[in-house]
XYZ file of N, CA and C in Angstrom:
615
model
N -22.242 0.397 20.657
C -23.093 -0.795 20.583
C -22.489 -1.899 21.438
N -23.308 -2.516 22.265
C -22.846 -3.587 23.132
C -23.086 -4.933 22.467
N -22.067 -5.804 22.501
C -22.189 -7.146 21.927
C -22.182 -8.150 23.070
N -23.270 -8.872 23.235
C -23.354 -9.806 24.365
C -23.434 -11.254 23.916
N -23.943 -11.508 22.706
C -24.057 -12.884 22.231
C -23.481 -13.014 20.839
N -22.820 -14.124 20.598
C -22.269 -14.452 19.282
C -22.664 -15.886 18.966
N -23.394 -16.061 17.858
C -23.858 -17.401 17.462
C -24.632 -18.091 18.586
N -25.477 -17.318 19.247
C -26.362 -17.834 20.297
C -25.621 -18.350 21.519
N -24.316 -18.135 21.594
C -23.543 -18.552 22.759
C -23.206 -17.310 23.578
N -23.525 -17.371 24.865
C -23.309 -16.207 25.716
C -21.821 -15.900 25.838
N -21.446 -14.711 25.384
C -20.056 -14.272 25.478
C -20.029 -12.787 25.800
N -18.970 -12.351 26.450
C -18.805 -10.932 26.727
C -17.496 -10.438 26.112
N -17.496 -9.198 25.712
C -16.289 -8.611 25.136
C -15.259 -8.405 26.247
N -14.061 -8.907 26.041
C -13.004 -8.810 27.057
C -11.816 -7.967 26.589
N -11.882 -7.461 25.373
C -10.765 -6.669 24.862
C -10.812 -6.625 23.343
N -9.774 -6.153 22.757
C -9.746 -6.095 21.299
C -8.301 -6.151 20.810
N -8.158 -6.499 19.536
C -6.842 -6.499 18.886
C -6.905 -5.530 17.713
N -5.936 -4.660 17.619
C -5.844 -3.718 16.520
C -4.608 -4.066 15.694
N -4.826 -4.505 14.461
C -3.711 -4.851 13.588
C -3.353 -3.643 12.728
N -2.082 -3.293 12.702
C -1.614 -2.148 11.920
C -0.583 -2.624 10.902
N -0.864 -2.396 9.637
C 0.072 -2.769 8.579
C 0.983 -1.604 8.250
N 2.207 -1.647 8.747
C 3.121 -0.519 8.568
C 4.554 -0.998 8.788
N 5.477 -0.511 7.950
C 6.886 -0.837 8.111
C 7.660 0.419 8.468
N 8.764 0.249 9.182
C 9.615 1.398 9.481
C 10.046 2.093 8.197
N 10.262 1.304 7.125
C 10.708 1.884 5.859
C 9.612 2.695 5.187
N 8.344 2.518 5.626
C 7.249 3.313 5.074
C 7.220 4.719 5.654
N 7.942 4.917 6.743
C 7.946 6.210 7.418
C 9.114 7.041 6.897
N 8.824 8.220 6.416
C 9.868 9.057 5.840
C 10.781 9.573 6.940
N 11.943 10.041 6.535
C 12.942 10.517 7.489
C 12.346 11.577 8.408
N 12.625 11.441 9.694
C 12.130 12.404 10.674
C 10.875 11.940 11.378
N 10.167 10.955 10.809
C 8.966 10.443 11.451
C 9.342 9.465 12.561
N 8.491 9.302 13.564
C 8.769 8.313 14.615
C 8.701 6.898 14.038
N 9.496 5.999 14.588
C 9.496 4.628 14.124
C 8.414 3.829 14.847
N 8.233 2.588 14.425
C 7.106 1.789 14.887
C 7.110 1.622 16.411
N 8.273 1.372 16.993
C 8.340 1.178 18.450
C 7.787 2.398 19.178
N 8.129 3.573 18.685
C 7.626 4.808 19.302
C 6.112 4.918 19.138
N 5.596 4.568 17.940
C 4.161 4.639 17.699
C 3.400 3.692 18.624
N 3.940 2.489 18.806
C 3.307 1.514 19.699
C 3.224 2.066 21.120
N 4.322 2.620 21.605
C 4.345 3.157 22.970
C 3.387 4.330 23.136
N 3.273 5.159 22.107
C 2.359 6.297 22.181
C 0.907 5.839 22.222
N 0.578 4.800 21.435
C -0.783 4.273 21.445
C -1.126 3.661 22.796
N -0.182 2.932 23.374
C -0.418 2.325 24.685
C -0.595 3.399 25.747
N 0.193 4.449 25.673
C 0.087 5.542 26.636
C -1.270 6.240 26.506
N -1.707 6.438 25.263
C -3.000 7.094 25.045
C -4.141 6.245 25.585
N -4.057 4.931 25.408
C -5.095 4.038 25.914
C -5.162 4.086 27.439
N -3.998 4.166 28.069
C -3.955 4.263 29.535
C -4.600 5.558 30.014
N -4.434 6.635 29.243
C -5.060 7.908 29.599
C -6.577 7.799 29.506
N -7.073 7.055 28.511
C -8.518 6.896 28.337
C -9.104 6.030 29.438
N -8.402 4.924 29.749
C -8.880 4.017 30.798
C -7.669 3.449 31.538
N -7.353 3.979 32.724
C -6.184 3.522 33.492
C -6.226 2.044 33.856
N -7.420 1.440 33.823
C -7.527 0.028 34.209
C -7.177 -0.919 33.067
N -7.008 -0.376 31.851
C -6.747 -1.229 30.687
C -5.354 -1.838 30.753
N -5.272 -3.127 30.482
C -3.999 -3.819 30.415
C -3.679 -4.074 28.939
N -2.437 -3.853 28.538
C -2.086 -3.998 27.126
C -0.898 -4.926 26.932
N -0.873 -5.502 25.750
C 0.278 -6.305 25.336
C 0.522 -6.008 23.867
N 1.733 -5.647 23.524
C 2.052 -5.291 22.142
C 3.006 -6.318 21.550
N 2.737 -6.726 20.315
C 3.600 -7.654 19.596
C 3.857 -7.097 18.205
N 5.115 -7.053 17.833
C 5.489 -6.569 16.496
C 5.655 -7.768 15.584
N 4.986 -7.725 14.428
C 5.013 -8.857 13.497
C 6.303 -8.876 12.696
N 6.906 -10.053 12.586
C 8.101 -10.248 11.769
C 7.760 -11.178 10.619
N 8.213 -10.841 9.422
C 7.937 -11.654 8.242
C 9.109 -11.513 7.275
N 9.326 -12.507 6.398
C 10.408 -12.401 5.404
C 10.267 -11.144 4.567
N 11.387 -10.521 4.233
C 11.359 -9.262 3.483
C 10.787 -9.432 2.086
N 10.877 -10.641 1.518
C 10.399 -10.853 0.143
C 8.959 -11.354 0.092
N 8.272 -11.380 1.233
C 6.891 -11.853 1.258
C 5.986 -10.818 0.609
N 5.200 -11.258 -0.379
C 4.343 -10.351 -1.133
C 2.959 -10.234 -0.492
N 2.324 -9.086 -0.700
C 0.980 -8.869 -0.195
C 0.881 -7.594 0.616
N -0.345 -7.251 1.016
C -0.548 -6.056 1.814
C 0.072 -6.229 3.197
N 0.692 -5.181 3.700
C 1.299 -5.250 5.024
C 0.294 -5.675 6.090
N -0.943 -5.155 5.984
C -1.953 -5.477 6.991
C -2.259 -6.972 6.992
N -2.397 -7.575 5.817
C -2.682 -9.011 5.732
C -1.514 -9.837 6.264
N -0.294 -9.398 5.950
C 0.896 -10.105 6.427
C 0.985 -10.046 7.949
N 0.684 -8.874 8.512
C 0.715 -8.705 9.973
C -0.317 -9.601 10.640
N -1.533 -9.627 10.107
C -2.589 -10.447 10.707
C -2.219 -11.928 10.677
N -1.648 -12.365 9.557
C -1.255 -13.776 9.442
C -0.103 -14.087 10.385
N 0.894 -13.195 10.438
C 2.071 -13.421 11.283
C 1.715 -13.478 12.759
N 0.674 -12.732 13.154
C 0.269 -12.702 14.558
C -0.825 -13.722 14.881
N -1.152 -14.558 13.887
C -2.052 -15.678 14.164
C -3.523 -15.365 14.166
N -3.937 -14.332 13.453
C -5.357 -14.014 13.378
C -6.061 -15.077 12.528
N -6.958 -15.886 13.110
C -7.614 -16.970 12.356
C -8.477 -16.452 11.216
N -9.066 -15.281 11.363
C -9.894 -14.722 10.303
C -9.066 -14.373 9.074
N -7.803 -14.012 9.275
C -6.933 -13.671 8.153
C -6.713 -14.892 7.265
N -6.517 -16.054 7.897
C -6.313 -17.285 7.129
C -7.572 -17.689 6.383
N -8.729 -17.466 7.007
C -9.993 -17.785 6.336
C -10.155 -16.941 5.085
N -9.851 -15.650 5.196
C -9.980 -14.762 4.058
C -8.976 -15.119 2.978
N -7.786 -15.504 3.395
C -6.764 -15.878 2.434
C -7.183 -17.119 1.660
N -7.725 -18.120 2.386
C -8.153 -19.353 1.726
C -9.343 -19.126 0.808
N -10.261 -18.236 1.225
C -11.434 -17.980 0.397
C -11.067 -17.258 -0.870
N -9.914 -16.565 -0.862
C -9.510 -15.814 -2.045
C -8.573 -16.574 -2.956
N -8.246 -17.818 -2.603
C -7.322 -18.585 -3.423
C -7.882 -18.894 -4.797
N -9.211 -19.000 -4.896
C -9.824 -19.338 -6.184
C -10.371 -18.109 -6.879
N -9.939 -16.934 -6.427
C -10.383 -15.703 -7.056
C -9.896 -15.660 -8.495
N -10.772 -15.264 -9.375
C -10.435 -15.215 -10.789
C -9.431 -14.115 -11.066
N -8.377 -14.445 -11.804
C -7.365 -13.475 -12.170
C -7.782 -12.782 -13.463
N -8.086 -11.506 -13.361
C -8.532 -10.756 -14.539
C -7.510 -9.720 -14.976
N -6.396 -9.620 -14.268
C -5.361 -8.676 -14.645
C -5.503 -7.345 -13.941
N -4.752 -6.390 -14.402
C -4.747 -5.067 -13.790
C -5.170 -4.023 -14.817
N -6.040 -3.130 -14.414
C -6.524 -2.051 -15.275
C -6.114 -0.717 -14.677
N -5.441 0.099 -15.479
C -5.031 1.443 -15.057
C -5.898 2.424 -15.828
N -6.813 3.063 -15.119
C -7.809 3.928 -15.747
C -7.463 5.402 -15.503
N -6.961 6.066 -16.559
C -6.598 7.474 -16.432
C -7.823 8.368 -16.267
N -8.955 7.946 -16.818
C -10.156 8.782 -16.763
C -10.710 8.865 -15.352
N -10.674 7.761 -14.613
C -11.203 7.724 -13.246
C -10.117 7.852 -12.186
N -8.874 7.870 -12.627
C -7.746 7.924 -11.689
C -7.827 6.776 -10.684
N -8.011 5.562 -11.216
C -8.087 4.398 -10.334
C -7.393 3.203 -10.961
N -7.056 2.245 -10.111
C -6.397 1.014 -10.541
C -7.221 -0.162 -10.056
N -7.567 -1.053 -10.954
C -8.297 -2.263 -10.603
C -7.347 -3.452 -10.655
N -7.309 -4.215 -9.571
C -6.481 -5.418 -9.505
C -7.411 -6.613 -9.405
N -7.450 -7.420 -10.467
C -8.372 -8.561 -10.543
C -9.810 -8.128 -10.282
N -10.159 -6.958 -10.800
C -11.523 -6.464 -10.696
C -11.824 -5.646 -9.460
N -10.887 -5.582 -8.504
C -11.112 -4.845 -7.263
C -10.282 -3.564 -7.249
N -10.882 -2.501 -6.721
C -10.201 -1.214 -6.644
C -9.015 -1.304 -5.686
N -7.834 -0.953 -6.182
C -6.623 -1.020 -5.358
C -6.563 0.108 -4.339
N -7.444 1.099 -4.480
C -7.536 2.221 -3.540
C -6.190 2.911 -3.327
N -5.563 3.271 -4.424
C -4.316 4.020 -4.334
C -4.622 5.479 -4.040
N -3.690 6.162 -3.425
C -3.847 7.592 -3.160
C -3.653 8.361 -4.464
N -4.037 9.634 -4.450
C -3.870 10.460 -5.640
C -2.396 10.554 -6.019
N -1.530 10.720 -5.023
C -0.095 10.809 -5.279
C 0.429 9.517 -5.897
N -0.045 8.381 -5.392
C 0.395 7.089 -5.926
C -0.058 6.913 -7.368
N -1.287 7.353 -7.669
C -1.763 7.211 -9.044
C -0.964 8.109 -9.988
N -0.713 9.342 -9.582
C 0.060 10.265 -10.417
C 1.456 9.707 -10.681
N 2.039 9.080 -9.669
C 3.362 8.473 -9.829
C 3.320 7.362 -10.874
N 2.321 6.467 -10.756
C 2.226 5.357 -11.708
C 1.934 5.887 -13.115
N 1.049 6.873 -13.222
C 0.725 7.450 -14.526
C 1.976 8.025 -15.188
N 2.811 8.667 -14.386
C 4.056 9.247 -14.888
C 4.940 8.166 -15.508
N 5.021 7.010 -14.842
C 5.831 5.909 -15.351
C 5.184 5.259 -16.574
N 3.855 5.074 -16.521
C 3.142 4.419 -17.623
C 3.302 5.204 -18.919
N 3.213 6.513 -18.838
C 3.320 7.349 -20.033
C 4.744 7.393 -20.582
N 5.674 6.800 -19.847
C 7.056 6.698 -20.311
C 7.464 5.228 -20.387
N 6.527 4.424 -20.824
C 6.699 2.966 -20.889
C 8.017 2.576 -21.549
N 8.776 1.724 -20.835
C 10.051 1.246 -21.364
C 11.221 2.169 -21.112
N 10.946 3.392 -20.603
C 12.009 4.351 -20.322
C 12.322 4.356 -18.830
N 13.592 4.444 -18.498
C 13.984 4.547 -17.096
C 13.865 5.993 -16.647
N 13.146 6.195 -15.543
C 12.918 7.534 -14.997
C 13.671 7.638 -13.676
N 14.441 8.694 -13.514
C 15.225 8.856 -12.296
C 14.344 9.295 -11.126
N 14.841 9.113 -9.927
C 14.111 9.542 -8.730
C 13.908 11.058 -8.723
N 14.926 11.790 -9.192
C 14.804 13.249 -9.234
C 13.690 13.672 -10.189
N 13.549 12.980 -11.311
C 12.488 13.303 -12.264
C 11.119 13.025 -11.659
N 11.013 11.920 -10.942
C 9.746 11.586 -10.281
C 9.408 12.629 -9.224
N 10.400 12.990 -8.406
C 10.182 13.975 -7.346
C 9.758 15.318 -7.929
N 10.396 15.724 -9.015
C 10.054 16.994 -9.661
C 8.625 16.962 -10.176
N 8.231 15.817 -10.755
C 6.875 15.693 -11.291
C 5.839 15.742 -10.169
N 6.074 15.005 -9.091
C 5.123 14.992 -7.979
C 5.014 16.368 -7.323
N 6.138 17.076 -7.259
C 6.109 18.407 -6.650
C 5.266 19.369 -7.477
N 5.140 19.118 -8.784
C 4.309 19.985 -9.625
C 2.828 19.808 -9.316
N 2.484 18.724 -8.584
C 1.102 18.486 -8.162
C 0.896 18.888 -6.697
N 1.835 19.632 -6.161
C 1.684 20.137 -4.807
C 2.346 19.301 -3.734
N 3.029 18.218 -4.121
C 3.696 17.383 -3.125
C 5.012 18.017 -2.708
N 5.387 17.836 -1.429
C 6.661 18.350 -0.944
C 7.726 17.267 -0.954
N 7.486 16.212 -1.744
C 8.384 15.054 -1.740
C 9.766 15.397 -2.264
N 9.883 16.461 -3.060
C 11.177 16.847 -3.607
C 12.157 17.203 -2.503
N 11.636 17.796 -1.415
C 12.497 18.190 -0.309
C 12.851 17.000 0.589
N 12.111 15.906 0.455
C 12.315 14.759 1.338
C 13.417 13.830 0.841
N 13.862 13.997 -0.402
C 14.965 13.200 -0.916
C 14.525 11.926 -1.615
N 15.527 11.224 -2.174
C 15.251 10.033 -2.988
C 14.651 8.898 -2.171
N 14.958 8.835 -0.869
C 14.403 7.760 -0.035
C 12.882 7.829 -0.012
N 12.335 9.049 -0.030
C 10.886 9.212 -0.026
C 10.270 8.641 -1.296
N 10.976 8.730 -2.417
C 10.490 8.141 -3.673
C 10.451 6.629 -3.548
N 11.485 6.041 -2.971
C 11.520 4.592 -2.773
C 10.362 4.131 -1.897
N 10.036 4.920 -0.879
C 8.914 4.596 0.002
C 7.609 4.623 -0.771
N 7.415 5.641 -1.608
C 6.197 5.745 -2.412
C 6.070 4.568 -3.379
N 7.169 4.185 -4.006
C 7.170 3.044 -4.927
C 6.824 1.766 -4.168
N 7.374 1.614 -2.980
C 7.116 0.417 -2.164
C 5.641 0.311 -1.799
N 5.051 1.434 -1.401
C 3.638 1.438 -1.051
C 2.770 1.118 -2.262
N 3.124 1.692 -3.403
C 2.354 1.458 -4.628
C 2.438 -0.001 -5.044
N 3.619 -0.570 -5.013
C 3.797 -1.981 -5.388
C 2.976 -2.903 -4.491
N 2.917 -2.582 -3.205
C 2.162 -3.415 -2.272
C 0.695 -3.480 -2.663
N 0.160 -2.397 -3.205
C -1.250 -2.359 -3.589
C -1.502 -3.040 -4.928
N -0.440 -3.260 -5.714
C -0.580 -3.944 -7.002
C -0.555 -5.461 -6.846
N -0.260 -5.923 -5.632
C -0.246 -7.356 -5.300
C 0.603 -8.149 -6.288
N 0.044 -9.126 -6.966
C 0.826 -9.995 -7.841
C 1.297 -9.345 -9.123
N 0.934 -8.091 -9.333
C 1.326 -7.393 -10.559
C 2.362 -6.301 -10.279
N 3.018 -6.401 -9.143
C 3.935 -5.337 -8.737
C 5.161 -5.207 -9.627
N 5.456 -6.265 -10.409
C 6.650 -6.219 -11.241
C 6.478 -5.378 -12.502
N 5.308 -4.770 -12.678
C 5.187 -3.834 -13.799
C 6.034 -2.590 -13.533
N 6.407 -2.392 -12.273
C 7.329 -1.306 -11.922
C 8.681 -1.935 -11.639
N 9.603 -1.736 -12.532
C 10.933 -2.329 -12.415
C 11.918 -1.354 -11.786
N 12.766 -1.880 -10.927
C 13.845 -1.076 -10.364
C 15.065 -1.207 -11.253
N 15.576 -0.089 -11.730
C 16.813 -0.070 -12.516
C 17.898 0.443 -11.570
N 18.670 -0.482 -11.033
C 19.618 -0.150 -9.976
C 20.596 0.931 -10.413
N 20.734 1.919 -9.528
C 21.641 3.018 -9.789
C 21.071 4.084 -10.695
N 19.846 3.853 -11.233
C 19.263 4.828 -12.159
C 17.882 5.303 -11.727
N 16.942 4.372 -11.541
C 15.592 4.790 -11.173
C 14.587 3.674 -11.365
N 13.450 3.992 -11.976
C 12.368 3.021 -12.149
C 11.833 3.047 -13.578
N 11.225 1.923 -13.979
C 10.700 1.796 -15.339
C 9.404 1.002 -15.317
N 8.431 1.430 -16.130
C 7.184 0.691 -16.277
C 7.317 -0.290 -17.432
N 7.076 -1.565 -17.159
C 7.084 -2.618 -18.176
C 5.688 -3.193 -18.285
N 5.070 -3.048 -19.442
C 3.714 -3.559 -19.609
C 3.729 -5.076 -19.803
N 2.830 -5.774 -19.086
C 2.648 -7.216 -19.246
C 1.381 -7.472 -20.052
N 1.192 -8.710 -20.446
C 0.010 -9.054 -21.246
C -1.285 -8.864 -20.476
N -1.215 -8.935 -19.133
C -2.424 -8.813 -18.315
C -2.637 -7.391 -17.793
N -2.003 -6.411 -18.443
C -2.168 -5.003 -18.064
C -2.993 -4.282 -19.124
N -4.055 -3.631 -18.687
C -4.909 -2.848 -19.582
C -4.849 -1.393 -19.155
N -4.673 -0.506 -20.127
C -4.580 0.923 -19.830
C -5.697 1.654 -20.555
N -6.474 2.434 -19.808
C -7.545 3.235 -20.384
C -7.089 4.695 -20.353
N -6.798 5.246 -21.523
C -6.298 6.616 -21.601
C -7.416 7.643 -21.598
N -8.583 7.292 -22.132
C -9.667 8.264 -22.242
C -9.536 9.083 -23.518
N -10.434 10.028 -23.708
C -10.450 10.824 -24.925
C -9.460 11.983 -24.891
N -9.363 12.646 -23.746
C -8.474 13.811 -23.646
C -7.056 13.343 -23.354
N -6.058 13.976 -23.985
C -4.667 13.592 -23.728
C -4.235 13.959 -22.313
N -3.382 13.152 -21.729
C -2.881 13.453 -20.392
C -1.937 14.639 -20.478
N -1.958 15.544 -19.492
C -1.096 16.733 -19.551
C 0.392 16.428 -19.514
N 0.788 15.249 -19.031
C 2.225 14.941 -18.973
C 2.617 13.853 -19.965
N 1.787 13.637 -20.979
C 2.122 12.640 -21.993
C 3.375 13.094 -22.740
N 4.305 12.161 -22.957
C 5.555 12.508 -23.651
C 5.374 12.281 -25.141
């Protein structure tokens, strides 16, 4: 589709920006790092159209900054639409977090967090052991029983999965506590609702 006018003002498309929310720590051992991914994308674009000119910028942000990586990247690189969306969401009603075992989904302030199946199984494993510290090896063993090969990837892969899951929980990420030197623990807050459903979960303790 060709776009020639925007708001009745004659404009032509001169290029595009692709924002990617990803950290080197999100990539498991053996995967290419971000610099390599950027170079591969630029090379592929040149193959598609040799006349294309590119400029790549890697977003830097404080390590303790909360939120989705994609939103942080857009803000750090000065995307004006990102700030508009952020401001429009400042008055969003806080309704808490709902963990629904029946639908295998997580709602954050009423919106689907869109976690992967592996991420949901991981959180369910912790929720069903509320208040108990679960080791990385126990988590890896449990995920491998669902067909994941994470057990062979080591404890770092578990940390990556926890990091990704926490990012999707936004302001409620502290329901997953890190117990240094031991593992992770689920701590229920007052704004957490859990729907177990009628049938018992197969890994209920």
